[in-house]
Amino acid sequence: MKKLLFLSLFLAQSLLVSAQLFVEGTVLNASNTSAYLEATPLRRTDGTYHFQIDHGQKVKTGEKECLTDDKGRRYEFRSTVDGLNFLYENGWEVSVVYDVSDMRRYLLKRR
């Protein structure tokens, strides 16, 4: 009986916890982002991808603000689609796709 109660509480908690996205360790939430963000996939030499995120923040010249976990470690994705699926699972959907200087960029809207 205790196991069933523990399992029920665990499942209820997982339904109530909302996913959080971070950019260089800073959480993205309604207070520091609007309805849109721009994601630019950056291909690494080993074939994996990071995603540079622009949510309207101030960035120092030459710095890239990438998608990270809560400790500031950058996520590595197997492909662009892998990264876009991660963003979708965390409450964002692709709204517009466009190219700038031979780089594909994705405008995402909060779902």
Coordinates of N, CA, C and O in Angstrom, one line a residue:
M1 N 0.8 -1.2 0.0 CA 0.0 0.0 0.0 C 0.9 1.3 0.0 O 0.5 2.2 -0.7
K2 N 2.0 1.2 0.8 CA 2.8 2.4 0.8 C 3.5 2.6 -0.5 O 3.6 3.8 -0.9
K3 N 3.8 1.6 -1.2 CA 4.4 1.7 -2.6 C 3.4 2.3 -3.5 O 3.8 3.2 -4.3
L4 N 2.2 2.0 -3.4 CA 1.2 2.5 -4.3 C 1.0 4.0 -4.0 O 0.9 4.8 -5.0
L5 N 0.9 4.4 -2.8 CA 0.8 5.8 -2.4 C 2.0 6.6 -2.8 O 1.9 7.7 -3.4
F6 N 3.2 6.0 -2.7 CA 4.4 6.7 -3.1 C 4.4 6.9 -4.6 O 4.7 8.0 -5.1
L7 N 4.0 5.9 -5.4 CA 4.0 6.0 -6.8 C 3.0 7.0 -7.3 O 3.2 7.8 -8.2
S8 N 1.8 7.1 -6.6 CA 0.8 8.0 -6.9 C 1.3 9.5 -6.7 O 1.1 10.4 -7.5
L9 N 2.0 9.7 -5.6 CA 2.5 11.0 -5.3 C 3.6 11.4 -6.3 O 3.6 12.6 -6.7
F10 N 4.4 10.5 -6.6 CA 5.5 10.7 -7.6 C 4.9 11.1 -9.0 O 5.3 12.1 -9.6
L11 N 3.9 10.4 -9.4 CA 3.2 10.7 -10.7 C 2.5 12.0 -10.7 O 2.6 12.8 -11.6
A12 N 1.9 12.3 -9.6 CA 1.2 13.6 -9.4 C 2.2 14.8 -9.5 O 2.0 15.8 -10.1
Q13 N 3.3 14.6 -8.8 CA 4.4 15.6 -8.8 C 4.9 15.9 -10.2 O 5.1 17.0 -10.7
S14 N 5.1 14.8 -11.0 CA 5.7 14.9 -12.3 C 4.7 15.6 -13.3 O 5.1 16.3 -14.2
L15 N 3.4 15.5 -13.0 CA 2.4 16.2 -13.8 C 2.4 17.7 -13.5 O 2.1 18.5 -14.4
L16 N 2.7 18.1 -12.2 CA 2.6 19.4 -11.8 C 3.9 20.2 -12.1 O 3.8 21.4 -12.2
V17 N 5.0 19.6 -12.2 CA 6.3 20.2 -12.5 C 6.3 20.7 -13.9 O 6.1 19.9 -14.8
S18 N 6.6 21.9 -14.1 CA 6.7 22.4 -15.5 C 8.2 22.5 -15.9 O 9.0 22.8 -15.1
A19 N 8.4 22.3 -17.1 CA 9.8 22.3 -17.6 C 10.3 23.7 -17.7 O 9.6 24.6 -17.8
Q20 N 11.6 23.8 -17.5 CA 12.2 25.1 -17.5 C 13.4 25.1 -18.5 O 14.1 24.1 -18.6
L21 N 13.5 26.2 -19.2 CA 14.7 26.4 -20.1 C 15.6 27.4 -19.5 O 15.2 28.3 -18.9
F22 N 16.9 27.2 -19.8 CA 17.9 28.1 -19.3 C 18.8 28.6 -20.4 O 19.0 27.8 -21.4
V23 N 19.2 29.8 -20.4 CA 20.2 30.4 -21.3 C 21.4 30.8 -20.4 O 21.3 31.7 -19.6
E24 N 22.5 30.1 -20.6 CA 23.7 30.3 -19.8 C 23.4 30.3 -18.3 O 23.9 31.1 -17.6
G25 N 22.6 29.4 -17.9 CA 22.3 29.2 -16.5 C 21.1 30.1 -16.0 O 20.7 29.9 -14.8
T26 N 20.6 31.0 -16.8 CA 19.5 31.9 -16.4 C 18.2 31.3 -16.9 O 18.1 31.1 -18.1
V27 N 17.3 31.1 -16.0 CA 16.0 30.5 -16.4 C 15.2 31.5 -17.3 O 15.2 32.7 -17.1
L28 N 14.6 30.9 -18.3 CA 13.7 31.7 -19.2 C 12.3 31.5 -18.6 O 11.7 30.4 -18.5
N29 N 11.7 32.6 -18.2 CA 10.3 32.6 -17.7 C 9.6 33.8 -18.2 O 10.1 34.7 -18.9
A30 N 8.3 33.9 -17.9 CA 7.5 35.0 -18.4 C 8.0 36.4 -18.0 O 7.7 37.4 -18.7
S31 N 8.8 36.5 -16.9 CA 9.2 37.8 -16.5 C 10.4 38.3 -17.3 O 10.7 39.5 -17.4
N32 N 11.2 37.4 -17.9 CA 12.3 37.9 -18.7 C 12.3 37.5 -20.2 O 13.2 37.8 -20.9
T33 N 11.2 36.9 -20.6 CA 11.0 36.6 -22.0 C 9.5 37.0 -22.4 O 8.7 37.0 -21.5
S34 N 9.4 37.3 -23.6 CA 8.0 37.6 -24.1 C 7.5 36.3 -24.8 O 7.8 35.2 -24.4
A35 N 6.6 36.5 -25.8 CA 6.0 35.3 -26.4 C 6.9 34.7 -27.4 O 6.6 33.5 -27.9
Y36 N 8.0 35.3 -27.8 CA 8.9 34.8 -28.9 C 10.3 34.7 -28.5 O 10.8 35.4 -27.6
L37 N 11.0 33.8 -29.1 CA 12.5 33.7 -29.0 C 13.0 33.2 -30.3 O 12.3 32.6 -31.1
E38 N 14.3 33.6 -30.6 CA 15.0 33.1 -31.8 C 16.0 32.1 -31.5 O 16.8 32.3 -30.6
A39 N 16.0 31.0 -32.2 CA 17.0 29.9 -31.9 C 17.8 29.7 -33.2 O 17.3 29.6 -34.3
T40 N 19.1 29.7 -33.0 CA 20.0 29.5 -34.1 C 20.9 28.3 -33.8 O 21.6 28.3 -32.8
P41 N 20.7 27.2 -34.6 CA 21.6 26.0 -34.3 C 23.0 26.3 -34.7 O 23.3 26.8 -35.8
L42 N 24.0 25.9 -33.9 CA 25.4 26.1 -34.1 C 26.0 24.7 -34.2 O 26.1 24.0 -33.2
R43 N 26.5 24.3 -35.4 CA 27.1 23.0 -35.6 C 28.5 23.0 -35.0 O 29.3 23.8 -35.4
R44 N 28.8 22.0 -34.2 CA 30.2 21.8 -33.6 C 31.0 20.9 -34.5 O 30.5 20.3 -35.4
T45 N 32.3 20.9 -34.3 CA 33.2 20.1 -35.2 C 32.9 18.6 -35.0 O 33.2 17.8 -35.9
D46 N 32.4 18.2 -33.8 CA 32.1 16.8 -33.6 C 30.7 16.4 -34.2 O 30.3 15.2 -34.1
G47 N 30.0 17.3 -34.9 CA 28.8 17.0 -35.5 C 27.5 17.2 -34.6 O 26.4 17.1 -35.1
T48 N 27.7 17.5 -33.4 CA 26.6 17.8 -32.5 C 26.3 19.3 -32.6 O 27.0 20.1 -33.3
Y49 N 25.2 19.7 -32.0 CA 24.7 21.1 -32.1 C 24.4 21.7 -30.7 O 24.0 21.0 -29.8
H50 N 24.7 23.0 -30.6 CA 24.2 23.8 -29.6 C 23.2 24.8 -30.2 O 23.2 25.0 -31.4
F51 N 22.3 25.3 -29.3 CA 21.4 26.3 -29.8 C 21.6 27.7 -29.2 O 21.6 27.8 -28.0
Q52 N 21.9 28.7 -30.0 CA 22.1 30.0 -29.6 C 20.7 30.6 -29.4 O 19.8 30.5 -30.3
I53 N 20.3 31.2 -28.3 CA 19.0 31.7 -28.0 C 19.0 33.2 -27.8 O 19.8 33.7 -27.1
D54 N 18.1 33.9 -28.6 CA 17.9 35.3 -28.4 C 16.5 35.5 -27.9 O 15.6 35.2 -28.6
H55 N 16.4 36.0 -26.7 CA 15.0 36.3 -26.1 C 14.9 37.8 -25.8 O 14.1 38.2 -25.1
G56 N 15.8 38.6 -26.5 CA 15.7 40.0 -26.3 C 16.7 40.5 -25.2 O 16.7 41.7 -24.8
Q57 N 17.6 39.6 -24.7 CA 18.5 40.0 -23.7 C 19.7 40.8 -24.2 O 20.0 40.7 -25.4
K58 N 20.4 41.5 -23.4 CA 21.6 42.2 -23.8 C 22.7 41.2 -23.8 O 22.9 40.4 -22.9
V59 N 23.5 41.2 -24.9 CA 24.6 40.3 -25.0 C 25.9 41.1 -25.3 O 25.9 42.0 -26.1
K60 N 27.0 40.7 -24.7 CA 28.2 41.3 -25.0 C 28.7 40.9 -26.3 O 28.4 39.8 -26.8
T61 N 29.4 41.9 -27.0 CA 29.8 41.6 -28.4 C 30.7 40.3 -28.4 O 31.6 40.2 -27.6
G62 N 30.4 39.5 -29.4 CA 31.1 38.2 -29.6 C 30.7 37.1 -28.7 O 31.1 36.0 -28.9
E63 N 29.8 37.3 -27.7 CA 29.4 36.2 -26.9 C 28.2 35.5 -27.5 O 27.4 36.2 -28.1
K64 N 28.0 34.2 -27.2 CA 26.9 33.5 -27.7 C 26.1 33.0 -26.5 O 26.7 32.3 -25.6
E65 N 24.9 33.3 -26.4 CA 24.0 32.9 -25.3 C 23.3 31.6 -25.7 O 22.4 31.6 -26.5
C66 N 23.8 30.5 -25.2 CA 23.3 29.2 -25.7 C 22.3 28.5 -24.6 O 22.4 28.8 -23.4
L67 N 21.5 27.6 -25.1 CA 20.6 26.8 -24.3 C 21.4 25.9 -23.3 O 22.3 25.2 -23.8
T68 N 21.2 26.0 -22.0 CA 21.9 25.3 -21.0 C 21.0 24.6 -20.0 O 19.8 24.9 -20.0
D69 N 21.6 23.8 -19.1 CA 20.8 23.3 -18.0 C 20.9 24.3 -16.9 O 21.5 25.4 -17.0
D70 N 20.4 24.0 -15.7 CA 20.4 25.0 -14.6 C 21.7 25.3 -14.0 O 21.9 26.3 -13.4
K71 N 22.7 24.5 -14.3 CA 24.1 24.7 -13.9 C 25.0 25.4 -14.9 O 26.2 25.6 -14.7
G72 N 24.4 25.8 -16.1 CA 25.1 26.5 -17.1 C 25.8 25.6 -18.1 O 26.6 26.1 -18.9
R73 N 25.6 24.3 -18.0 CA 26.3 23.4 -19.0 C 25.4 23.4 -20.3 O 24.2 23.1 -20.2
R74 N 26.1 23.6 -21.4 CA 25.3 23.7 -22.7 C 24.8 22.3 -23.1 O 25.5 21.3 -23.0
Y75 N 23.6 22.3 -23.5 CA 23.0 21.1 -24.1 C 23.7 20.8 -25.4 O 24.0 21.7 -26.2
E76 N 23.9 19.5 -25.7 CA 24.3 19.0 -27.0 C 23.2 18.2 -27.6 O 22.7 17.3 -27.0
F77 N 22.9 18.6 -28.9 CA 21.9 17.9 -29.6 C 22.5 17.1 -30.8 O 23.5 17.5 -31.4
R78 N 21.9 16.0 -31.1 CA 22.4 15.2 -32.3 C 22.1 15.9 -33.6 O 22.9 15.6 -34.5
S79 N 21.1 16.7 -33.7 CA 20.7 17.4 -34.9 C 19.9 18.6 -34.6 O 19.5 18.8 -33.4
T80 N 19.6 19.4 -35.6 CA 18.8 20.5 -35.4 C 17.4 20.1 -35.0 O 16.8 20.7 -34.1
V81 N 16.9 19.0 -35.6 CA 15.5 18.6 -35.3 C 15.5 18.1 -33.8 O 14.5 18.3 -33.2
D82 N 16.5 17.5 -33.4 CA 16.6 17.0 -32.0 C 16.5 18.2 -31.0 O 15.7 18.2 -30.1
G83 N 17.2 19.3 -31.4 CA 17.0 20.5 -30.6 C 15.7 21.2 -30.6 O 15.1 21.6 -29.6
L84 N 15.1 21.2 -31.8 CA 13.8 21.8 -32.0 C 12.7 21.0 -31.2 O 11.8 21.5 -30.7
N85 N 12.9 19.6 -31.3 CA 12.0 18.8 -30.5 C 12.1 19.0 -29.0 O 11.1 19.1 -28.3
F86 N 13.3 19.3 -28.5 CA 13.5 19.6 -27.1 C 12.8 20.9 -26.8 O 12.1 21.0 -25.7
L87 N 12.9 21.9 -27.6 CA 12.3 23.2 -27.4 C 10.7 23.0 -27.4 O 10.0 23.6 -26.6
Y88 N 10.2 22.2 -28.3 CA 8.8 22.0 -28.4 C 8.3 21.3 -27.1 O 7.3 21.7 -26.5
E89 N 9.1 20.3 -26.6 CA 8.7 19.6 -25.4 C 8.7 20.5 -24.2 O 8.1 20.2 -23.2
N90 N 9.4 21.6 -24.3 CA 9.5 22.6 -23.2 C 8.7 23.8 -23.4 O 8.9 24.9 -22.8
G91 N 7.6 23.7 -24.3 CA 6.6 24.8 -24.4 C 6.8 25.8 -25.5 O 6.1 26.8 -25.5
W92 N 7.7 25.5 -26.5 CA 7.9 26.4 -27.6 C 7.6 25.7 -28.9 O 8.0 24.5 -29.1
E93 N 7.0 26.4 -29.9 CA 6.8 25.9 -31.2 C 7.3 26.8 -32.3 O 7.3 28.0 -32.1
V94 N 7.8 26.2 -33.4 CA 8.4 27.0 -34.5 C 7.3 27.8 -35.2 O 6.2 27.2 -35.5
S95 N 7.5 29.1 -35.3 CA 6.6 29.9 -36.0 C 7.0 30.3 -37.4 O 6.3 30.3 -38.3
V96 N 8.3 30.7 -37.5 CA 8.9 31.1 -38.8 C 10.3 30.6 -38.9 O 11.0 30.5 -37.9
V97 N 10.7 30.2 -40.1 CA 12.1 29.8 -40.4 C 12.6 30.7 -41.4 O 12.0 31.0 -42.4
Y98 N 13.8 31.2 -41.2 CA 14.4 32.1 -42.2 C 16.0 32.0 -42.2 O 16.5 31.4 -41.2
D99 N 16.6 32.4 -43.2 CA 18.1 32.4 -43.4 C 18.7 33.8 -43.2 O 18.1 34.7 -43.8
V100 N 19.7 33.9 -42.5 CA 20.5 35.1 -42.3 C 22.0 34.7 -42.5 O 22.5 33.9 -41.7
S101 N 22.6 35.3 -43.5 CA 24.1 35.0 -43.7 C 24.4 33.6 -43.7 O 25.2 33.1 -42.9
D102 N 23.7 32.8 -44.5 CA 23.9 31.4 -44.6 C 23.7 30.6 -43.3 O 24.2 29.5 -43.2
M103 N 22.9 31.1 -42.4 CA 22.6 30.4 -41.2 C 21.0 30.4 -41.1 O 20.4 31.4 -41.3
R104 N 20.5 29.2 -40.8 CA 19.1 29.1 -40.6 C 18.7 29.5 -39.2 O 19.4 29.1 -38.3
R105 N 17.7 30.3 -39.1 CA 17.2 30.7 -37.8 C 15.7 30.4 -37.6 O 15.0 30.3 -38.6
Y106 N 15.4 30.1 -36.4 CA 14.0 29.7 -36.1 C 13.4 30.7 -35.1 O 13.9 30.9 -34.0
L107 N 12.2 31.3 -35.5 CA 11.5 32.1 -34.6 C 10.5 31.2 -33.9 O 9.7 30.5 -34.6
L108 N 10.6 31.1 -32.6 CA 9.7 30.2 -31.8 C 8.7 31.0 -31.0 O 9.0 32.1 -30.5
K109 N 7.5 30.4 -30.9 CA 6.4 31.1 -30.1 C 6.1 30.2 -28.9 O 6.0 29.0 -29.0
R110 N 5.9 30.9 -27.7 CA 5.5 30.1 -26.5 C 4.1 29.5 -26.8 O 3.2 30.2 -27.3
R111 N 4.0 28.2 -26.5 CA 2.7 27.5 -26.6 C 1.8 27.7 -25.4 O 2.2 28.0 -24.4

